[in-house]
mmCIF file of C-alpha atoms and ligand atoms in Angstrom:
data_model
loop_
_atom_site.group_PDB
_atom_site.id
_atom_site.type_symbol
_atom_site.label_atom_id
_atom_site.label_comp_id
_atom_site.label_asym_id
_atom_site.label_seq_id
_atom_site.Cartn_x
_atom_site.Cartn_y
_atom_site.Cartn_z
ATOM 1 C CA UNK X 224 0.911 21.891 9.165
ATOM 2 C CA UNK X 225 -2.263 20.601 9.523
ATOM 3 C CA UNK X 226 -3.757 17.017 10.550
ATOM 4 C CA UNK X 227 -6.794 15.408 8.796
ATOM 5 C CA UNK X 228 -8.623 12.133 9.576
ATOM 6 C CA UNK X 229 -10.553 9.908 8.026
ATOM 7 C CA UNK X 230 -13.566 12.452 9.279
ATOM 8 C CA UNK X 231 -11.880 14.801 6.712
ATOM 9 C CA UNK X 232 -10.664 12.811 3.747
ATOM 10 C CA UNK X 233 -14.203 12.288 3.382
ATOM 11 C CA UNK X 234 -15.374 15.562 4.073
ATOM 12 C CA UNK X 235 -13.850 15.936 1.472
ATOM 13 C CA UNK X 236 -14.477 13.526 -1.146
ATOM 14 C CA UNK X 237 -18.563 14.085 -0.356
ATOM 15 C CA UNK X 238 -17.575 17.904 -1.539
ATOM 16 C CA UNK X 239 -16.048 16.788 -4.184
ATOM 17 C CA UNK X 240 -18.439 14.033 -5.756
ATOM 18 C CA UNK X 241 -20.966 17.176 -5.359
ATOM 19 C CA UNK X 242 -18.952 19.112 -8.471
ATOM 20 C CA UNK X 243 -20.569 16.697 -10.876
ATOM 21 C CA UNK X 244 -21.305 18.735 -14.002
ATOM 22 C CA UNK X 245 -23.693 18.209 -16.484
ATOM 23 C CA UNK X 246 -23.609 16.872 -20.393
ATOM 24 C CA UNK X 247 -19.616 14.736 -18.458
ATOM 25 C CA UNK X 248 -18.761 12.196 -20.843
ATOM 26 C CA UNK X 249 -19.141 9.919 -18.013
ATOM 27 C CA UNK X 250 -22.842 10.741 -16.299
ATOM 28 C CA UNK X 251 -22.122 11.515 -12.592
ATOM 29 C CA UNK X 252 -18.642 11.393 -13.448
ATOM 30 C CA UNK X 253 -17.522 15.030 -12.938
ATOM 31 C CA UNK X 254 -14.945 16.848 -15.392
ATOM 32 C CA UNK X 255 -12.685 18.901 -13.541
ATOM 33 C CA UNK X 256 -10.923 21.637 -16.656
ATOM 34 C CA UNK X 257 -6.801 21.403 -17.211
ATOM 35 C CA UNK X 258 -5.211 24.484 -18.584
ATOM 36 C CA UNK X 259 -5.840 23.698 -22.706
ATOM 37 C CA UNK X 260 -9.662 23.158 -21.680
ATOM 38 C CA UNK X 261 -9.444 19.330 -21.459
ATOM 39 C CA UNK X 262 -10.267 17.087 -18.534
ATOM 40 C CA UNK X 263 -7.598 17.429 -15.596
ATOM 41 C CA UNK X 264 -4.197 15.676 -16.423
ATOM 42 C CA UNK X 265 -1.945 14.134 -12.997
ATOM 43 C CA UNK X 266 0.551 12.290 -13.354
ATOM 44 C CA UNK X 267 1.537 9.752 -10.309
ATOM 45 C CA UNK X 268 5.119 8.361 -9.268
ATOM 46 C CA UNK X 269 4.664 5.938 -7.697
ATOM 47 C CA UNK X 270 7.535 3.740 -5.569
ATOM 48 C CA UNK X 271 6.098 -0.083 -6.172
ATOM 49 C CA UNK X 272 4.021 -2.685 -5.131
ATOM 50 C CA UNK X 273 6.255 -3.469 -1.814
ATOM 51 C CA UNK X 274 3.844 -4.037 0.235
ATOM 52 C CA UNK X 275 -0.006 -4.118 1.033
ATOM 53 C CA UNK X 276 0.520 -0.385 3.019
ATOM 54 C CA UNK X 277 1.440 1.436 -0.519
ATOM 55 C CA UNK X 278 -1.039 -1.258 -2.603
ATOM 56 C CA UNK X 279 -3.984 0.383 -0.994
ATOM 57 C CA UNK X 280 -1.906 4.042 -1.972
ATOM 58 C CA UNK X 281 -2.172 2.767 -4.872
ATOM 59 C CA UNK X 282 -6.197 2.276 -5.200
ATOM 60 C CA UNK X 283 -6.904 5.661 -3.110
ATOM 61 C CA UNK X 284 -5.148 7.678 -5.301
ATOM 62 C CA UNK X 285 -6.381 5.802 -8.473
ATOM 63 C CA UNK X 286 -10.360 5.423 -7.343
ATOM 64 C CA UNK X 287 -10.344 9.143 -6.568
ATOM 65 C CA UNK X 288 -9.172 10.286 -9.442
ATOM 66 C CA UNK X 289 -12.413 8.442 -11.803
ATOM 67 C CA UNK X 290 -14.255 9.629 -8.544
ATOM 68 C CA UNK X 291 -13.088 13.350 -10.201
ATOM 69 C CA UNK X 292 -12.801 12.966 -13.805
ATOM 70 C CA UNK X 293 -9.067 13.507 -13.882
ATOM 71 C CA UNK X 294 -6.657 11.571 -16.451
ATOM 72 C CA UNK X 295 -4.347 9.985 -14.174
ATOM 73 C CA UNK X 296 -0.538 8.676 -15.695
ATOM 74 C CA UNK X 297 0.322 6.171 -13.786
ATOM 75 C CA UNK X 298 4.070 5.176 -13.389
ATOM 76 C CA UNK X 299 5.769 2.327 -10.843
ATOM 77 C CA UNK X 300 9.175 2.839 -10.471
ATOM 78 C CA UNK X 301 9.760 -0.995 -9.190
ATOM 79 C CA UNK X 302 10.934 0.806 -5.697
ATOM 80 C CA UNK X 303 13.865 2.277 -7.963
ATOM 81 C CA UNK X 304 14.447 6.486 -7.925
ATOM 82 C CA UNK X 305 15.973 6.644 -11.473
ATOM 83 C CA UNK X 306 12.874 5.139 -12.477
ATOM 84 C CA UNK X 307 10.711 8.813 -10.720
ATOM 85 C CA UNK X 308 13.563 10.776 -12.233
ATOM 86 C CA UNK X 309 12.241 9.750 -15.734
ATOM 87 C CA UNK X 310 9.276 8.988 -14.884
ATOM 88 C CA UNK X 311 8.248 12.449 -13.866
ATOM 89 C CA UNK X 312 10.795 13.590 -17.241
ATOM 90 C CA UNK X 313 7.877 12.439 -19.136
ATOM 91 C CA UNK X 314 5.435 13.800 -17.344
ATOM 92 C CA UNK X 315 6.631 17.016 -18.140
ATOM 93 C CA UNK X 316 7.044 16.204 -22.076
ATOM 94 C CA UNK X 317 3.376 15.522 -21.866
ATOM 95 C CA UNK X 318 2.711 18.621 -21.158
ATOM 96 C CA UNK X 319 1.162 17.537 -17.873
ATOM 97 C CA UNK X 320 -1.006 19.973 -14.670
ATOM 98 C CA UNK X 321 0.006 18.525 -12.287
ATOM 99 C CA UNK X 322 2.125 16.013 -10.449
ATOM 100 C CA UNK X 323 1.571 13.160 -7.166
ATOM 101 C CA UNK X 324 4.967 11.813 -6.596
ATOM 102 C CA UNK X 325 5.784 9.573 -3.572
ATOM 103 C CA UNK X 326 9.989 9.603 -3.628
ATOM 104 C CA UNK X 327 11.455 6.152 -2.775
ATOM 105 C CA UNK X 328 14.114 7.627 -1.017
ATOM 106 C CA UNK X 329 14.583 11.621 0.519
ATOM 107 C CA UNK X 330 17.774 12.483 -1.130
ATOM 108 C CA UNK X 331 18.688 13.090 -5.322
ATOM 109 C CA UNK X 332 15.047 14.990 -5.762
ATOM 110 C CA UNK X 333 16.788 19.043 -6.248
ATOM 111 C CA UNK X 334 17.342 18.324 -10.105
ATOM 112 C CA UNK X 335 14.068 16.892 -11.752
ATOM 113 C CA UNK X 336 12.486 19.146 -9.071
ATOM 114 C CA UNK X 337 13.653 22.404 -11.040
ATOM 115 C CA UNK X 338 12.676 21.137 -14.452
ATOM 116 C CA UNK X 339 9.406 21.063 -12.882
ATOM 117 C CA UNK X 340 9.159 23.920 -10.890
ATOM 118 C CA UNK X 341 10.592 25.679 -14.664
ATOM 119 C CA UNK X 342 7.279 23.901 -16.918
ATOM 120 C CA UNK X 343 5.018 25.399 -14.173
ATOM 121 C CA UNK X 344 3.370 22.246 -13.162
ATOM 122 C CA UNK X 345 3.157 21.737 -9.343
ATOM 123 C CA UNK X 346 4.078 18.907 -7.088
ATOM 124 C CA UNK X 347 2.165 17.488 -4.116
ATOM 125 C CA UNK X 348 4.623 14.441 -2.372
ATOM 126 C CA UNK X 349 2.403 12.294 -0.559
ATOM 127 C CA UNK X 350 3.506 10.115 2.014
ATOM 128 C CA UNK X 351 7.163 10.084 2.163
ATOM 129 C CA UNK X 352 9.393 13.961 1.892
ATOM 130 C CA UNK X 353 12.690 14.688 0.001
ATOM 131 C CA UNK X 354 15.546 16.968 1.313
ATOM 132 C CA UNK X 355 16.056 19.498 -0.776
ATOM 133 C CA UNK X 356 17.674 23.281 -0.368
ATOM 134 C CA UNK X 357 14.684 25.549 -1.797
ATOM 135 C CA UNK X 358 10.995 24.405 -0.499
ATOM 136 C CA UNK X 359 9.260 25.977 -3.024
ATOM 137 C CA UNK X 360 10.311 22.682 -5.613
ATOM 138 C CA UNK X 361 7.125 21.537 -4.057
ATOM 139 C CA UNK X 362 3.680 22.425 -3.167
ATOM 140 C CA UNK X 363 2.910 20.344 -0.277
ATOM 141 C CA UNK X 364 3.754 16.713 2.150
ATOM 142 C CA UNK X 365 0.771 15.465 2.821
ATOM 143 C CA UNK X 366 2.484 12.473 4.921
ATOM 144 C CA UNK X 367 2.329 10.799 8.664
ATOM 145 C CA UNK X 368 4.837 10.974 11.364
ATOM 146 C CA UNK X 369 7.585 8.940 11.186
ATOM 147 C CA UNK X 370 9.457 10.170 13.878
ATOM 148 C CA UNK X 371 6.387 10.179 15.870
ATOM 149 C CA UNK X 372 4.931 6.481 14.756
ATOM 150 C CA UNK X 373 9.160 5.071 15.724
ATOM 151 C CA UNK X 374 7.999 6.397 18.982
ATOM 152 C CA UNK X 375 4.751 4.970 20.219
ATOM 153 C CA UNK X 376 5.802 1.672 18.917
ATOM 154 C CA UNK X 377 8.989 2.226 21.411
ATOM 155 C CA UNK X 378 6.940 3.512 24.546
ATOM 156 C CA UNK X 379 4.713 0.587 24.236
ATOM 157 C CA UNK X 380 7.764 -2.764 23.201
ATOM 158 C CA UNK X 381 9.212 -0.856 27.342
ATOM 159 C CA UNK X 382 5.600 -1.237 28.625
ATOM 160 C CA UNK X 383 4.849 -4.759 27.159
ATOM 161 C CA UNK X 384 9.158 -5.614 28.390
ATOM 162 C CA UNK X 385 8.633 -3.266 31.518
ATOM 163 C CA UNK X 386 12.049 -2.121 30.283
ATOM 164 C CA UNK X 387 14.468 -4.768 29.809
ATOM 165 C CA UNK X 388 14.604 -7.379 26.422
ATOM 166 C CA UNK X 389 16.897 -8.126 23.714
ATOM 167 C CA UNK X 390 15.354 -6.061 20.478
ATOM 168 C CA UNK X 391 16.096 -6.655 16.808
ATOM 169 C CA UNK X 392 15.073 -4.412 13.665
ATOM 170 C CA UNK X 393 14.035 -5.296 10.554
ATOM 171 C CA UNK X 394 14.320 -1.474 8.930
ATOM 172 C CA UNK X 395 12.534 -0.261 5.891
ATOM 173 C CA UNK X 396 13.989 0.310 2.214
ATOM 174 C CA UNK X 397 17.863 2.307 3.154
ATOM 175 C CA UNK X 398 17.638 6.225 2.815
ATOM 176 C CA UNK X 399 13.728 5.803 2.594
ATOM 177 C CA UNK X 400 12.378 9.023 5.027
ATOM 178 C CA UNK X 401 9.602 6.251 7.093
ATOM 179 C CA UNK X 402 13.073 3.232 7.246
ATOM 180 C CA UNK X 403 15.493 6.855 9.379
ATOM 181 C CA UNK X 404 12.285 8.466 10.865
ATOM 182 C CA UNK X 405 10.975 5.548 12.806
ATOM 183 C CA UNK X 406 13.800 4.499 13.392
ATOM 184 C CA UNK X 407 15.100 7.441 14.900
ATOM 185 C CA UNK X 408 11.846 7.368 16.778
ATOM 186 C CA UNK X 409 12.079 3.947 18.093
ATOM 187 C CA UNK X 410 15.353 4.361 19.050
ATOM 188 C CA UNK X 411 14.667 7.849 20.953
ATOM 189 C CA UNK X 412 12.546 5.639 23.204
ATOM 190 C CA UNK X 413 14.646 2.745 23.730
ATOM 191 C CA UNK X 414 17.757 4.260 24.565
ATOM 192 C CA UNK X 415 16.012 6.352 27.862
ATOM 193 C CA UNK X 416 15.548 1.934 28.842
ATOM 194 C CA UNK X 417 18.649 0.802 30.476
ATOM 195 C CA UNK X 418 17.026 -3.125 30.117
ATOM 196 C CA UNK X 419 16.387 -3.108 26.463
ATOM 197 C CA UNK X 420 19.352 -3.489 23.735
ATOM 198 C CA UNK X 421 18.729 -3.700 19.913
ATOM 199 C CA UNK X 422 20.576 -6.188 19.034
ATOM 200 C CA UNK X 423 20.464 -6.270 14.873
ATOM 201 C CA UNK X 424 19.734 -3.302 12.839
ATOM 202 C CA UNK X 425 18.935 -4.455 9.599
ATOM 203 C CA UNK X 426 16.653 -3.503 6.051
ATOM 204 C CA UNK X 427 14.452 -5.570 5.300
ATOM 205 C CA UNK X 428 13.187 -3.327 2.230
ATOM 206 C CA UNK X 429 9.744 -3.301 3.224
ATOM 207 C CA UNK X 430 8.339 -6.051 1.713
ATOM 208 C CA UNK X 431 7.385 -9.606 3.250
ATOM 209 C CA UNK X 432 10.454 -11.953 1.295
ATOM 210 C CA UNK X 433 12.834 -9.696 2.907
ATOM 211 C CA UNK X 434 11.228 -9.419 6.730
ATOM 212 C CA UNK X 435 12.119 -12.911 6.718
ATOM 213 C CA UNK X 436 15.298 -13.219 5.131
ATOM 214 C CA UNK X 437 16.919 -10.789 7.425
ATOM 215 C CA UNK X 438 14.817 -12.398 10.612
ATOM 216 C CA UNK X 439 16.608 -15.878 9.420
ATOM 217 C CA UNK X 440 19.318 -14.617 9.869
ATOM 218 C CA UNK X 441 18.956 -13.134 13.486
ATOM 219 C CA UNK X 442 17.508 -16.353 14.853
ATOM 220 C CA UNK X 443 20.150 -17.673 13.301
ATOM 221 C CA UNK X 444 22.743 -15.103 14.913
ATOM 222 C CA UNK X 445 20.906 -14.353 18.561
ATOM 223 C CA UNK X 446 18.655 -17.278 18.844
ATOM 224 C CA UNK X 447 16.438 -17.557 21.980
ATOM 225 C CA UNK X 448 17.975 -14.149 22.508
ATOM 226 C CA UNK X 449 15.853 -12.183 21.258
ATOM 227 C CA UNK X 450 12.580 -10.606 22.759
ATOM 228 C CA UNK X 451 11.081 -8.632 20.811
ATOM 229 C CA UNK X 452 11.522 -7.823 17.063
ATOM 230 C CA UNK X 453 10.084 -4.501 15.944
ATOM 231 C CA UNK X 454 9.369 -3.742 12.080
ATOM 232 C CA UNK X 455 9.253 -0.616 9.795
ATOM 233 C CA UNK X 456 6.568 -2.137 8.405
ATOM 234 C CA UNK X 457 3.596 -4.902 8.350
ATOM 235 C CA UNK X 458 4.776 -6.818 5.775
ATOM 236 C CA UNK X 459 8.240 -7.003 7.052
ATOM 237 C CA UNK X 460 6.794 -7.596 10.078
ATOM 238 C CA UNK X 461 4.447 -10.464 8.885
ATOM 239 C CA UNK X 462 7.379 -12.308 7.248
ATOM 240 C CA UNK X 463 8.772 -12.738 10.081
ATOM 241 C CA UNK X 464 6.146 -14.429 12.244
ATOM 242 C CA UNK X 465 7.246 -16.644 9.079
ATOM 243 C CA UNK X 466 10.644 -17.013 10.396
ATOM 244 C CA UNK X 467 9.498 -17.681 14.315
ATOM 245 C CA UNK X 468 6.363 -20.283 13.881
ATOM 246 C CA UNK X 469 9.341 -21.719 11.206
ATOM 247 C CA UNK X 470 12.247 -21.431 13.928
ATOM 248 C CA UNK X 471 9.787 -24.062 16.202
ATOM 249 C CA UNK X 472 9.286 -20.739 18.139
ATOM 250 C CA UNK X 473 5.588 -19.370 19.169
ATOM 251 C CA UNK X 474 5.514 -15.264 17.433
ATOM 252 C CA UNK X 475 3.320 -12.721 19.824
ATOM 253 C CA UNK X 476 4.438 -14.846 22.672
ATOM 254 C CA UNK X 477 7.923 -15.749 23.224
ATOM 255 C CA UNK X 478 9.016 -13.193 21.049
ATOM 256 C CA UNK X 479 7.239 -10.488 21.351
ATOM 257 C CA UNK X 480 6.200 -8.540 17.310
ATOM 258 C CA UNK X 481 5.419 -4.908 17.606
ATOM 259 C CA UNK X 482 5.379 -2.929 13.025
ATOM 260 C CA UNK X 483 3.721 -0.167 11.906
ATOM 261 C CA UNK X 484 0.934 0.459 9.094
ATOM 262 C CA UNK X 485 -2.491 -1.015 10.287
ATOM 263 C CA UNK X 486 -2.866 -3.698 7.496
ATOM 264 C CA UNK X 487 -5.292 -5.971 7.300
ATOM 265 C CA UNK X 488 -3.381 -8.743 7.375
ATOM 266 C CA UNK X 489 -1.784 -7.029 10.344
ATOM 267 C CA UNK X 490 -4.770 -6.676 11.793
ATOM 268 C CA UNK X 491 -5.508 -10.722 11.426
ATOM 269 C CA UNK X 492 -2.633 -11.501 12.861
ATOM 270 C CA UNK X 493 -3.062 -9.834 15.837
ATOM 271 C CA UNK X 494 -6.076 -11.702 16.073
ATOM 272 C CA UNK X 495 -4.852 -14.771 15.643
ATOM 273 C CA UNK X 496 -2.167 -14.095 18.895
ATOM 274 C CA UNK X 497 0.784 -13.154 16.791
ATOM 275 C CA UNK X 498 1.540 -9.983 16.417
ATOM 276 C CA UNK X 499 1.686 -7.924 19.287
ATOM 277 C CA UNK X 500 0.925 -4.988 17.915
ATOM 278 C CA UNK X 501 1.369 -1.970 14.527
ATOM 279 C CA UNK X 502 1.019 1.717 14.775
ATOM 280 C CA UNK X 503 -1.871 2.941 12.401
ATOM 281 C CA UNK X 504 -0.488 4.881 8.937
ATOM 282 C CA UNK X 505 -2.797 5.537 6.735
ATOM 283 C CA UNK X 506 -2.989 5.415 3.290
ATOM 284 C CA UNK X 507 -5.510 6.379 1.355
ATOM 285 C CA UNK X 508 -4.159 10.157 0.634
ATOM 286 C CA UNK X 509 -5.974 10.387 -2.963
ATOM 287 C CA UNK X 510 -8.935 12.926 -1.686
ATOM 288 C CA UNK X 511 -6.415 15.251 0.107
ATOM 289 C CA UNK X 512 -4.332 14.557 -2.636
ATOM 290 C CA UNK X 513 -6.478 15.545 -4.900
ATOM 291 C CA UNK X 514 -8.192 18.395 -2.544
ATOM 292 C CA UNK X 515 -5.133 20.203 -2.796
ATOM 293 C CA UNK X 516 -4.072 19.941 -6.755
ATOM 294 C CA UNK X 517 -7.846 22.003 -7.250
ATOM 295 C CA UNK X 518 -6.758 24.263 -4.338
ATOM 296 C CA UNK X 519 -3.122 24.757 -5.980
ATOM 297 C CA UNK X 520 -5.016 25.314 -8.732
ATOM 298 C CA UNK X 521 -7.562 28.178 -7.786
ATOM 299 C CA UNK X 522 -4.904 29.787 -6.796
ATOM 300 C CA UNK X 523 -5.697 29.177 -3.468
ATOM 301 C CA UNK X 524 -2.745 28.877 -0.144
ATOM 302 C CA UNK X 525 -1.909 25.482 0.257
ATOM 303 C CA UNK X 526 -0.414 23.647 3.302
ATOM 304 C CA UNK X 527 3.291 23.555 3.249
ATOM 305 C CA UNK X 528 2.973 19.890 5.743
ATOM 306 C CA UNK X 529 -0.299 18.352 6.022
ATOM 307 C CA UNK X 530 0.019 15.269 9.107
ATOM 308 C CA UNK X 531 -2.149 12.396 9.156
ATOM 309 C CA UNK X 532 -4.099 11.844 12.331
ATOM 310 C CA UNK X 533 -2.977 7.500 14.140
ATOM 311 C CA UNK X 534 -3.233 5.222 16.017
ATOM 312 C CA UNK X 535 -2.451 2.727 17.966
ATOM 313 C CA UNK X 536 -3.967 -1.080 17.767
ATOM 314 C CA UNK X 537 -2.650 -3.997 20.105
ATOM 315 C CA UNK X 538 -4.757 -7.265 20.156
ATOM 316 C CA UNK X 539 -6.762 -5.773 22.913
ATOM 317 C CA UNK X 540 -8.777 -4.609 20.693
ATOM 318 C CA UNK X 541 -7.879 -5.909 17.409
ATOM 319 C CA UNK X 542 -11.006 -8.270 16.679
ATOM 320 C CA UNK X 543 -13.108 -5.044 17.647
ATOM 321 C CA UNK X 544 -11.806 -2.616 15.357
ATOM 322 C CA UNK X 545 -10.714 -5.527 12.733
ATOM 323 C CA UNK X 546 -14.318 -5.032 10.924
ATOM 324 C CA UNK X 547 -13.663 -1.627 10.529
ATOM 325 C CA UNK X 548 -10.817 -1.347 8.591
ATOM 326 C CA UNK X 549 -10.722 0.258 5.685
ATOM 327 C CA UNK X 550 -7.147 -1.727 4.320
HETATM 328 O O1 LIG G 1787 5.835 5.306 3.353
HETATM 329 C C1 LIG G 1787 5.651 4.827 4.198
HETATM 330 C C2 LIG G 1787 5.402 2.838 3.896
HETATM 331 O O2 LIG G 1787 6.255 2.371 3.273
HETATM 332 C C3 LIG G 1787 5.010 1.825 4.515
HETATM 333 O O3 LIG G 1787 4.956 1.712 5.416
HETATM 334 C C4 LIG G 1787 5.606 1.172 4.019
HETATM 335 O O4 LIG G 1787 4.830 -0.674 4.767
HETATM 336 C C5 LIG G 1787 5.608 1.029 3.213
HETATM 337 O O5 LIG G 1787 6.145 0.700 2.603
#
């Protein structure tokens, strides 16, 4: 397993932009070659645009493809696995050279991954993993450690609440790796603190609108009993903040709010005193994904799993860091 950071990704990016070829149609743009001697074609099956994090990941992969002169076939699945499977089959039918897949849920991929393997097309998984009986069905996974993110959120909150308090949890999409793992890591820590109790957990599907809706229901049911909300992503936390505001309470003060991702809007909410903490999850996976594709095509060995290095940010540092955030 390998860890990468922003600086490594940037180094990879710098290396890549040296690979310029003279005579390319757009001077300054390298032209990687596909199997037929034409431009490299890569299919990218994206989950959707449910969060600011997701849009940052899409931008990273799109802009990296453009920098490298790759013909990127992009498909937005609107958060539906069936749409992703359809897109993957279209990529195979069109004979792409490689596939980047951000899988919405963990299970149900085996048949389509077998078809892709039979067509000899390498698959690079980005940000979320899959559960398959045969790991050779994909080449590599580039992601964050979601269990560790959950643990870090739990540790930060246990310290903040001094081991005592009632928590509500806004979970991500049911069956998605980050929802499963972030819950697991968080509960691991909270279970060790007998004074801390998770009153309610429900999915907000990683969106701001659903996060708000579910938080409204939590507030209706539990009211002032709630000391903290743990959201599996920033967008749901921002929705919850709105719900707390509208209920006449002060988010960040009356109710502690903690989430995961580290998007710009989360930093703005921390500076405004409404969000207490965000655990970073790096979405800028484009450089590492295309490095992996190039290595696989060159016959080089790639790590089965590459883990991004993430940090924890709270209100104490938000103001100093906000200007340097890239997403
Ligand atoms: O898989 C990563 C998660 O998916 C991010 O935390 C979330 O914002 C996104 O929708």
